[in-house]
Tab-separated table of C-alpha atoms in Angstrom:
chain	number	residue	atom	x	y	z
A	575	MET	CA	-8.419	20.215	-102.957
A	576	SER	CA	-4.791	18.449	-103.660
A	577	PRO	CA	-3.807	15.541	-101.432
A	578	LYS	CA	-0.941	17.663	-100.301
A	579	ILE	CA	-3.345	20.837	-98.985
A	580	LYS	CA	-5.767	18.247	-97.390
A	581	GLY	CA	-2.292	15.998	-95.428
A	582	GLU	CA	-1.572	19.958	-93.916
A	583	ASN	CA	-4.715	20.803	-93.124
A	584	LEU	CA	-5.434	17.280	-90.563
A	585	TYR	CA	-1.610	17.882	-89.457
A	586	SER	CA	-2.418	21.691	-88.051
A	587	ARG	CA	-5.718	20.161	-86.490
A	588	SER	CA	-3.555	17.627	-84.622
A	589	PHE	CA	-1.374	19.825	-83.581
A	590	VAL	CA	-3.728	22.468	-81.722
A	591	SER	CA	-5.793	19.615	-80.230
A	592	ARG	CA	-2.067	18.345	-78.397
A	593	LYS	CA	-1.805	21.535	-76.910
A	594	TRP	CA	-5.001	22.828	-76.123
A	595	THR	CA	-4.710	18.992	-74.110
A	596	PHE	CA	-1.896	19.798	-72.713
A	597	LEU	CA	-2.242	23.017	-70.753
A	598	LEU	CA	-5.172	21.174	-70.720
A	599	CYS	CA	-3.899	18.567	-68.134
A	600	PHE	CA	-1.387	21.607	-66.988
A	601	ALA	CA	-4.621	23.221	-65.764
A	602	SER	CA	-6.208	20.100	-63.729
A	603	PHE	CA	-2.671	19.942	-62.006
A	604	CYS	CA	-2.290	23.306	-60.794
A	605	PHE	CA	-5.933	22.856	-59.137
A	606	GLY	CA	-5.603	19.479	-58.117
A	607	ILE	CA	-2.473	20.334	-55.368
A	608	PHE	CA	-5.121	23.952	-54.704
A	609	PHE	CA	-7.837	21.660	-53.822
A	610	THR	CA	-5.540	19.317	-51.792
A	611	ASP	CA	-4.067	22.046	-49.771
A	612	ARG	CA	-7.487	23.455	-48.576
A	613	MET	CA	-9.590	20.495	-48.019
A	614	TRP	CA	-7.214	17.959	-46.530
A	615	ASN	CA	-5.610	19.424	-43.657
A	616	ILE	CA	-4.399	16.891	-40.380
A	617	PRO	CA	-6.750	18.373	-37.841
A	618	GLU	CA	-4.728	18.051	-34.505
A	619	SER	CA	-4.647	14.360	-32.836
A	620	ASN	CA	-6.091	14.855	-28.628
A	621	ASP	CA	-2.516	12.477	-29.176
A	622	MET	CA	-0.221	15.190	-30.371
A	623	ALA	CA	2.334	16.004	-27.997
A	624	ARG	CA	1.612	19.453	-27.408
A	625	PRO	CA	4.624	22.430	-25.800
A	626	SER	CA	5.273	21.009	-22.041
A	627	VAL	CA	6.099	24.274	-19.765
A	628	THR	CA	9.472	24.292	-20.351
A	629	GLU	CA	9.016	25.162	-24.224
A	630	ALA	CA	6.190	27.763	-23.424
A	631	GLU	CA	8.428	29.620	-21.274
A	632	ARG	CA	11.506	29.374	-23.387
A	633	LEU	CA	8.621	31.411	-26.725
A	634	LYS	CA	7.613	33.749	-24.155
A	635	LEU	CA	11.378	34.186	-22.974
A	636	ILE	CA	11.948	34.794	-26.778
A	637	SER	CA	8.523	37.526	-26.802
A	638	GLU	CA	10.308	39.233	-24.243
A	639	GLY	CA	13.387	40.098	-26.364
A	640	CYS	CA	15.657	37.620	-24.898
A	641	GLY	CA	18.548	36.331	-27.300
A	642	PRO	CA	19.589	32.966	-27.425
A	643	LYS	CA	22.527	33.306	-24.830
A	644	THR	CA	20.365	34.283	-22.416
A	645	LEU	CA	17.830	32.042	-22.754
A	646	TYR	CA	20.110	29.378	-22.118
A	647	GLN	CA	21.915	30.468	-18.909
A	648	LYS	CA	18.282	30.564	-18.273
A	649	GLU	CA	17.133	27.381	-18.663
A	650	VAL	CA	20.400	26.171	-17.122
A	651	LYS	CA	20.145	27.832	-13.949
A	652	ARG	CA	16.307	26.814	-13.595
A	653	ASP	CA	16.064	23.144	-15.442
A	654	PRO	CA	19.113	21.463	-12.911
A	655	GLN	CA	16.725	21.966	-9.725
A	656	ALA	CA	12.909	22.020	-11.675
A	657	LEU	CA	13.315	18.950	-12.153
A	658	PHE	CA	15.243	17.868	-8.511
A	659	GLY	CA	12.044	19.515	-6.937
A	660	GLU	CA	9.790	17.962	-9.530
A	661	VAL	CA	11.091	14.143	-8.611
A	662	SER	CA	11.676	14.418	-5.021
A	663	LYS	CA	7.723	15.881	-4.588
A	664	THR	CA	6.880	12.871	-6.962
A	665	HIS	CA	9.228	10.057	-5.442
A	666	ASN	CA	7.099	11.799	-1.613
A	667	ALA	CA	3.285	11.480	-3.574
A	668	ILE	CA	4.574	8.104	-4.386
A	669	GLN	CA	5.773	7.343	-0.505
A	670	THR	CA	2.902	8.973	1.048
A	671	LEU	CA	0.229	7.309	-1.488
A	672	ASP	CA	1.908	3.221	-0.953
A	673	LYS	CA	2.059	4.183	3.335
A	674	THR	CA	-1.437	4.926	2.683
A	675	ILE	CA	-2.595	1.699	1.220
A	676	SER	CA	-0.210	-0.055	3.112
A	677	SER	CA	-2.174	1.144	6.982
A	678	LEU	CA	-5.259	0.542	5.197
A	679	GLU	CA	-4.535	-3.303	4.451
A	680	MET	CA	-3.252	-3.309	7.936
A	681	GLU	CA	-6.435	-2.376	9.108
A	682	LEU	CA	-8.766	-4.717	6.584
A	683	ALA	CA	-6.229	-7.392	8.123
A	684	ALA	CA	-6.795	-6.812	11.301
A	685	ALA	CA	-10.593	-6.552	11.744
A	686	ARG	CA	-10.971	-9.488	9.601
A	687	SER	CA	-8.770	-11.362	12.256
A	688	ALA	CA	-10.496	-9.732	14.879
A	689	GLN	CA	-13.889	-10.754	13.493
A	690	GLU	CA	-12.782	-14.221	12.613
A	691	SER	CA	-10.931	-14.417	16.535
A	692	LEU	CA	-15.155	-12.890	18.476
A	693	THR	CA	-16.176	-15.786	15.953
A	694	ASN	CA	-14.638	-18.475	16.772
A	695	GLY	CA	-15.591	-18.136	20.660
A	696	ALA	CA	-12.298	-16.247	21.860
A	697	PRO	CA	-13.366	-13.748	24.780
A	698	VAL	CA	-14.360	-10.606	25.409
A	699	SER	CA	-14.370	-7.725	28.259
A	700	ASN	CA	-17.083	-6.038	28.947
A	701	ASP	CA	-15.267	-2.540	27.888
A	702	VAL	CA	-15.679	-4.518	24.288
A	703	GLU	CA	-18.916	-5.274	24.556
A	704	LYS	CA	-20.270	-2.434	24.720
A	705	ASN	CA	-17.666	-0.463	22.540
A	706	GLN	CA	-19.614	-2.782	20.064
A	707	LEU	CA	-23.020	-2.094	20.713
A	708	LEU	CA	-22.016	1.835	21.043
A	709	GLY	CA	-20.286	1.512	16.958
A	710	LYS	CA	-16.721	2.522	18.581
A	711	LYS	CA	-13.556	0.973	20.087
A	712	ARG	CA	-11.955	2.442	22.741
A	713	ARG	CA	-7.413	3.546	22.282
A	714	TYR	CA	-6.252	2.697	25.040
A	715	LEU	CA	-2.603	3.712	26.380
A	716	MET	CA	-1.009	-0.471	26.940
A	717	VAL	CA	-2.642	-3.875	27.276
A	718	VAL	CA	-0.088	-5.386	30.016
A	719	GLY	CA	-0.081	-9.684	29.731
A	720	ILE	CA	0.954	-11.477	32.601
A	721	ASN	CA	2.061	-14.836	31.194
A	722	THR	CA	1.107	-17.207	33.979
A	723	ALA	CA	0.901	-20.793	34.791
A	724	PHE	CA	-2.131	-23.228	36.489
A	725	SER	CA	0.629	-23.757	39.151
A	726	SER	CA	1.032	-20.119	39.776
A	727	ARG	CA	-1.912	-19.146	41.811
A	728	LYS	CA	1.162	-17.644	44.973
A	729	ARG	CA	2.390	-15.776	42.828
A	730	ARG	CA	-0.619	-14.268	40.594
A	731	GLU	CA	-1.513	-13.084	44.984
A	732	SER	CA	1.959	-11.708	45.514
A	733	ILE	CA	1.149	-9.607	42.070
A	734	ARG	CA	-1.721	-8.456	43.301
A	735	THR	CA	-1.634	-7.858	47.012
A	736	THR	CA	1.848	-5.738	45.482
A	737	TRP	CA	1.679	-3.564	41.764
A	738	MET	CA	-1.323	-5.046	40.703
A	739	PRO	CA	-4.721	-2.546	41.836
A	740	GLN	CA	-7.339	-4.597	42.384
A	741	GLY	CA	-11.418	-3.852	42.286
A	742	GLU	CA	-12.374	-0.042	41.442
A	743	LYS	CA	-8.949	1.365	41.733
A	744	ARG	CA	-8.062	-1.704	38.550
A	745	LYS	CA	-11.427	-0.177	36.892
A	746	LYS	CA	-10.532	3.627	36.954
A	747	LEU	CA	-7.064	2.108	35.919
A	748	GLU	CA	-8.388	1.150	32.957
A	749	GLU	CA	-11.152	3.975	32.371
A	750	GLU	CA	-8.754	7.025	32.856
A	751	MET	CA	-5.792	5.865	32.294
A	752	GLY	CA	-5.621	3.847	30.265
A	753	ILE	CA	-4.136	0.973	31.385
A	754	ILE	CA	-4.613	-2.804	30.951
A	755	ILE	CA	-3.878	-5.398	32.937
A	756	ARG	CA	-4.673	-8.496	32.241
A	757	PHE	CA	-3.108	-12.496	34.241
A	758	VAL	CA	-2.839	-14.746	30.202
A	759	ILE	CA	-3.519	-18.230	30.429
A	760	GLY	CA	-5.151	-20.641	28.175
A	761	HIS	CA	-5.984	-23.858	29.124
A	762	SER	CA	-5.204	-27.414	30.118
A	763	ALA	CA	-4.872	-30.866	27.328
A	764	THR	CA	-8.243	-32.037	28.936
A	765	ALA	CA	-10.365	-28.936	28.409
A	766	GLY	CA	-12.814	-28.595	31.220
A	767	GLY	CA	-10.777	-30.455	33.501
A	768	ILE	CA	-10.178	-29.129	37.037
A	769	LEU	CA	-6.723	-27.035	36.343
A	770	ASP	CA	-9.467	-25.556	34.293
A	771	ARG	CA	-12.256	-24.671	36.751
A	772	SER	CA	-9.520	-23.606	39.193
A	773	ILE	CA	-9.655	-20.849	37.075
A	774	GLU	CA	-12.775	-19.798	36.295
A	775	ALA	CA	-13.101	-19.716	40.112
A	776	GLU	CA	-10.341	-17.515	40.353
A	777	ASP	CA	-10.926	-15.502	37.743
A	778	LYS	CA	-14.313	-15.072	39.365
A	779	LYS	CA	-13.292	-13.728	42.092
A	780	HIS	CA	-10.579	-11.062	40.600
A	781	GLY	CA	-12.026	-10.813	37.459
A	782	ASP	CA	-8.755	-9.810	36.156
A	783	PHE	CA	-8.157	-13.371	33.366
A	784	MET	CA	-7.370	-13.375	30.101
A	785	ARG	CA	-7.671	-16.803	28.746
A	786	LEU	CA	-5.960	-17.429	25.164
A	787	ASP	CA	-6.933	-20.545	22.411
A	788	HIS	CA	-3.984	-22.120	23.240
A	789	VAL	CA	-2.751	-25.266	25.206
A	790	GLU	CA	-0.877	-24.719	28.271
A	791	GLY	CA	3.418	-26.042	28.515
A	792	TYR	CA	6.602	-24.569	28.813
A	793	LEU	CA	7.532	-25.960	25.261
A	794	GLU	CA	4.766	-23.532	23.956
A	795	LEU	CA	6.043	-20.909	25.400
A	796	SER	CA	6.156	-18.634	21.775
A	797	GLY	CA	2.525	-20.467	20.742
A	798	LYS	CA	1.320	-18.978	23.208
A	799	THR	CA	3.069	-15.561	23.261
A	800	LYS	CA	2.095	-15.684	19.331
A	801	THR	CA	-1.340	-16.621	20.190
A	802	TYR	CA	-1.275	-13.542	23.146
A	803	PHE	CA	-0.335	-10.362	21.303
A	804	SER	CA	-3.103	-11.676	18.493
A	805	THR	CA	-5.638	-11.832	21.173
A	806	ALA	CA	-4.761	-8.850	22.861
A	807	PHE	CA	-4.543	-7.342	19.188
A	808	SER	CA	-8.275	-7.558	18.656
A	809	MET	CA	-9.629	-7.631	22.031
A	810	TRP	CA	-8.087	-4.183	22.787
A	811	ASP	CA	-6.981	-1.072	20.486
A	812	ALA	CA	-3.732	0.254	22.485
A	813	ASP	CA	-1.154	2.393	22.023
A	814	PHE	CA	1.526	-0.539	23.401
A	815	TYR	CA	0.925	-4.317	23.600
A	816	VAL	CA	3.340	-5.587	27.358
A	817	LYS	CA	4.514	-9.021	27.996
A	818	VAL	CA	5.558	-9.583	31.666
A	819	ASP	CA	6.426	-12.608	33.648
A	820	ASP	CA	4.611	-13.603	36.987
A	821	ASP	CA	8.052	-13.969	38.344
A	822	VAL	CA	9.034	-9.945	38.022
A	823	HIS	CA	8.140	-7.164	39.435
A	824	VAL	CA	7.451	-4.487	37.695
A	825	ASN	CA	6.371	-0.474	38.449
A	826	ILE	CA	3.270	0.399	36.305
A	827	ALA	CA	3.472	4.430	36.194
A	828	THR	CA	7.013	4.336	35.389
A	829	LEU	CA	6.057	2.259	32.140
A	830	GLY	CA	3.614	3.833	31.103
A	831	GLU	CA	5.926	7.090	31.547
A	832	THR	CA	8.449	5.035	30.006
A	833	LEU	CA	6.040	4.461	26.958
A	834	VAL	CA	5.148	7.594	26.827
A	835	ARG	CA	8.221	8.843	24.944
A	836	HIS	CA	8.189	6.497	22.206
A	837	ARG	CA	4.230	6.846	21.288
A	838	LYS	CA	4.446	8.134	18.020
A	839	LYS	CA	7.480	6.300	16.442
A	840	PRO	CA	6.322	3.280	13.699
A	841	ARG	CA	7.242	-0.262	14.955
A	842	VAL	CA	8.465	0.129	17.953
A	843	TYR	CA	10.232	-3.284	20.516
A	844	ILE	CA	10.748	-1.878	23.836
A	845	GLY	CA	12.761	-4.685	26.233
A	846	CYS	CA	16.435	-4.485	27.242
A	847	MET	CA	18.594	-6.118	24.031
A	848	LYS	CA	20.909	-9.172	24.048
A	849	SER	CA	22.196	-11.429	22.302
A	850	GLY	CA	23.377	-14.768	23.994
A	851	PRO	CA	24.545	-18.058	22.236
A	852	VAL	CA	22.778	-20.395	20.438
A	853	LEU	CA	23.365	-24.122	22.483
A	854	SER	CA	22.928	-26.595	19.918
A	855	GLN	CA	24.496	-29.199	22.812
A	856	LYS	CA	20.691	-31.589	23.921
A	857	GLY	CA	19.880	-30.914	27.188
A	858	VAL	CA	21.102	-28.674	28.227
A	859	ARG	CA	18.259	-25.763	29.283
A	860	TYR	CA	17.553	-23.280	26.412
A	861	HIS	CA	18.552	-25.570	23.439
A	862	GLU	CA	18.201	-24.862	20.502
A	863	PRO	CA	16.520	-28.124	17.458
A	864	GLU	CA	17.022	-25.719	14.870
A	865	TYR	CA	20.226	-24.133	15.971
A	866	TRP	CA	22.074	-25.272	12.410
A	867	LYS	CA	19.943	-21.645	10.720
A	868	PHE	CA	22.078	-20.295	13.552
A	869	GLY	CA	25.123	-20.605	11.465
A	870	GLU	CA	28.129	-22.615	13.025
A	871	ASN	CA	28.741	-23.874	16.139
A	872	GLY	CA	29.340	-21.000	18.955
A	873	ASN	CA	27.355	-18.979	17.066
A	874	LYS	CA	25.245	-15.897	18.896
A	875	TYR	CA	21.258	-15.244	18.240
A	876	PHE	CA	20.213	-11.708	16.502
A	877	ARG	CA	20.310	-9.103	19.274
A	878	HIS	CA	16.199	-9.621	20.959
A	879	ALA	CA	14.999	-8.455	24.399
A	880	THR	CA	14.986	-10.357	27.413
A	881	GLY	CA	12.032	-12.684	28.203
A	882	GLN	CA	10.922	-10.933	31.605
A	883	LEU	CA	9.478	-7.719	29.947
A	884	TYR	CA	8.933	-6.345	26.896
A	885	ALA	CA	6.768	-4.289	24.741
A	886	ILE	CA	5.333	-3.719	21.288
A	887	SER	CA	3.499	-1.695	19.405
A	888	ARG	CA	0.138	-1.232	18.064
A	889	ASP	CA	1.673	-1.582	14.291
A	890	LEU	CA	3.524	-4.759	15.202
A	891	ALA	CA	0.700	-6.304	17.469
A	892	SER	CA	-1.296	-6.288	14.396
A	893	TYR	CA	1.545	-7.529	12.345
A	894	ILE	CA	1.264	-10.539	14.632
A	895	SER	CA	-1.647	-10.957	14.553
A	896	ILE	CA	-2.456	-10.775	10.590
A	897	ASN	CA	0.704	-13.116	9.975
A	898	GLN	CA	0.732	-15.717	12.549
A	899	HIS	CA	-0.595	-18.595	10.679
A	900	VAL	CA	2.998	-18.231	8.924
A	901	LEU	CA	5.124	-17.116	12.018
A	902	HIS	CA	8.038	-19.325	12.487
A	903	LYS	CA	8.382	-20.525	16.049
A	904	TYR	CA	11.005	-21.190	17.270
A	905	ALA	CA	11.732	-23.176	20.987
A	906	ASN	CA	12.756	-20.180	22.686
A	907	GLU	CA	10.289	-17.222	23.111
A	908	ASP	CA	12.566	-14.151	23.324
A	909	VAL	CA	14.644	-15.519	20.359
A	910	THR	CA	11.351	-16.277	18.480
A	911	MET	CA	10.104	-12.812	18.988
A	912	GLY	CA	13.298	-11.055	17.394
A	913	ALA	CA	12.861	-13.650	14.809
A	914	TRP	CA	9.513	-12.227	13.957
A	915	PHE	CA	11.013	-8.237	14.100
A	916	ILE	CA	14.800	-8.633	11.795
A	917	GLY	CA	13.501	-8.530	8.981
A	918	LEU	CA	11.102	-5.275	8.801
A	919	ASP	CA	12.279	-2.021	9.543
A	920	VAL	CA	11.847	-1.613	13.640
A	921	THR	CA	13.042	0.387	15.951
A	922	HIS	CA	14.467	-1.817	18.940
A	923	ILE	CA	14.910	0.629	22.121
A	924	ASP	CA	17.711	-1.163	24.620
A	925	ASP	CA	16.687	1.001	28.467
A	926	ARG	CA	18.062	-1.258	31.287
A	927	ARG	CA	15.126	0.096	33.618
A	928	LEU	CA	13.241	-3.085	31.536
A	929	CYS	CA	15.790	-5.114	33.951
A	930	CYS	CA	16.946	-3.513	37.054
A	931	GLY	CA	18.345	-6.464	39.547
A	932	THR	CA	15.994	-6.776	43.015
A	933	PRO	CA	17.738	-5.183	46.313
A	934	PRO	CA	19.808	-3.486	46.639
A	935	ASP	CA	20.260	-2.760	43.036
A	936	CYS	CA	16.590	-1.226	42.094
A	937	GLU	CA	16.755	0.374	45.866
A	938	TRP	CA	20.228	2.361	44.161
A	939	LYS	CA	18.542	3.159	40.756
A	940	ALA	CA	15.347	5.049	43.018
A	941	GLN	CA	17.575	6.451	45.450
A	942	ALA	CA	19.184	8.833	42.222
A	943	GLY	CA	16.115	9.375	40.906
A	944	ASN	CA	16.151	6.729	38.306
A	945	ILE	CA	13.132	4.234	38.776
A	946	CYS	CA	13.062	1.171	37.572
A	947	VAL	CA	10.627	-0.772	35.180
A	948	ALA	CA	11.026	-3.384	36.080
A	949	SER	CA	13.139	-5.977	38.392
A	950	PHE	CA	13.669	-9.279	39.021
A	951	ASP	CA	17.268	-11.959	39.018
A	952	TRP	CA	18.649	-12.762	36.229
A	953	THR	CA	20.140	-15.807	37.977
A	954	CYS	CA	16.643	-17.001	38.670
A	955	SER	CA	15.744	-15.543	35.129
A	956	GLY	CA	12.352	-14.132	37.609
A	957	ILE	CA	12.380	-13.054	41.899
A	958	CYS	CA	13.624	-16.043	43.197
A	959	ARG	CA	10.717	-17.534	45.240
A	960	SER	CA	8.928	-14.379	44.194
A	961	ALA	CA	5.932	-15.222	45.931
A	962	ASP	CA	7.270	-15.053	49.400
A	963	ARG	CA	9.899	-11.514	47.743
A	964	ILE	CA	8.408	-10.243	45.612
A	965	LYS	CA	6.353	-7.581	48.892
A	966	GLU	CA	10.124	-6.906	49.901
A	967	VAL	CA	11.122	-5.973	46.554
A	968	HIS	CA	7.887	-4.169	46.231
A	969	ARG	CA	8.775	-1.962	49.809
A	970	ARG	CA	12.217	-1.018	48.736
A	971	CYS	CA	11.973	-0.210	45.105
A	972	GLY	CA	8.236	-0.390	43.942
A	973	GLU	CA	7.395	3.744	43.608
A	974	PRO	CA	4.196	4.856	45.874
A	975	GLU	CA	0.324	4.218	44.421
A	976	SER	CA	-0.150	7.576	43.974
A	977	ALA	CA	2.640	7.707	41.881
A	978	ILE	CA	0.051	5.947	38.434
A	979	TRP	CA	-2.793	9.071	39.280
A	980	LYS	CA	-0.315	11.382	39.530
A	981	ALA	CA	1.179	10.858	36.144
A	982	THR	CA	0.552	12.700	32.922
A	983	PHE	CA	-0.122	10.344	29.516
């Protein structure tokens, strides 16, 4: 074979090999695409977004034959109201949950506070001991604490013979009407001294004292008030806690009826609201050492209840009990109470029947059918010479004894 013919045969074979190689590569490429499409389908992730309710409704409307214009009109009509309703429901749910959590926190803290008071040797009444043994705690309407001092024995006796029931009647008042009344006093600077023994003897006779872990003294009245509410809250579970001075006349049935009207309201602070001047001058009565905190000279205090008689609801008593170690005390007790509540969401109720004057003022009001809750003389910040005059005030302005038993609380 000639060299020319041999070269042509080699060229022909090489051309054929290149054609088959190209076809084989193309076939492999197509097969690879087909294989990849079949085998590499990515499964739907659990975290991938799914159609929302709104998208599902759109698909449903489209399948029912609604055109784009109709669909748009339906969305415009629905979306704002639907979104507002969903947001409102969510907001309400969050608020309810927040209130529930806050309430549980308050209950837990109050229970701890009560347990600490009992552990530290705070006085416990027979009713409290009985309820603890039964594993329950009775709910009372109100606890009335009468602020008194070692030197006020005659005042206490005058109250016992006028508006404060004694013996079996007081026990009945507690059991049937849910009203606790106690004289509130701490101890002397020398615990166990003659003053303390005198109160112990008086309490043994009448059984109407509530002893506080507090050193008595007029300048310590703000601290005493804080201790009273904390201790009372730990001893009795009541709707309201009342503080009254021992030179004020009180109509118990009228007080109960007044408080019941506000029973369903949260965080209630009831009294005769006032706003007196801040006295910066030393040596005057009601001097405020921290006057500079209230602004420029001549400013007035924020609104607060006058100290002769006021009441707070259970949740506010719980607040005082829980935060008693960090609540600031001002020189004047009534200002101090107002300060504790000024930054809270508290309902201030100004009821002038809680600060009537002595006869003829309270007498005229009683004759007009508007019986006063409390009566005293503003000039004396209580009934002037109350030990001698309170019987006359009771005779002319006091409610009949049967009123308390006829009351519906």
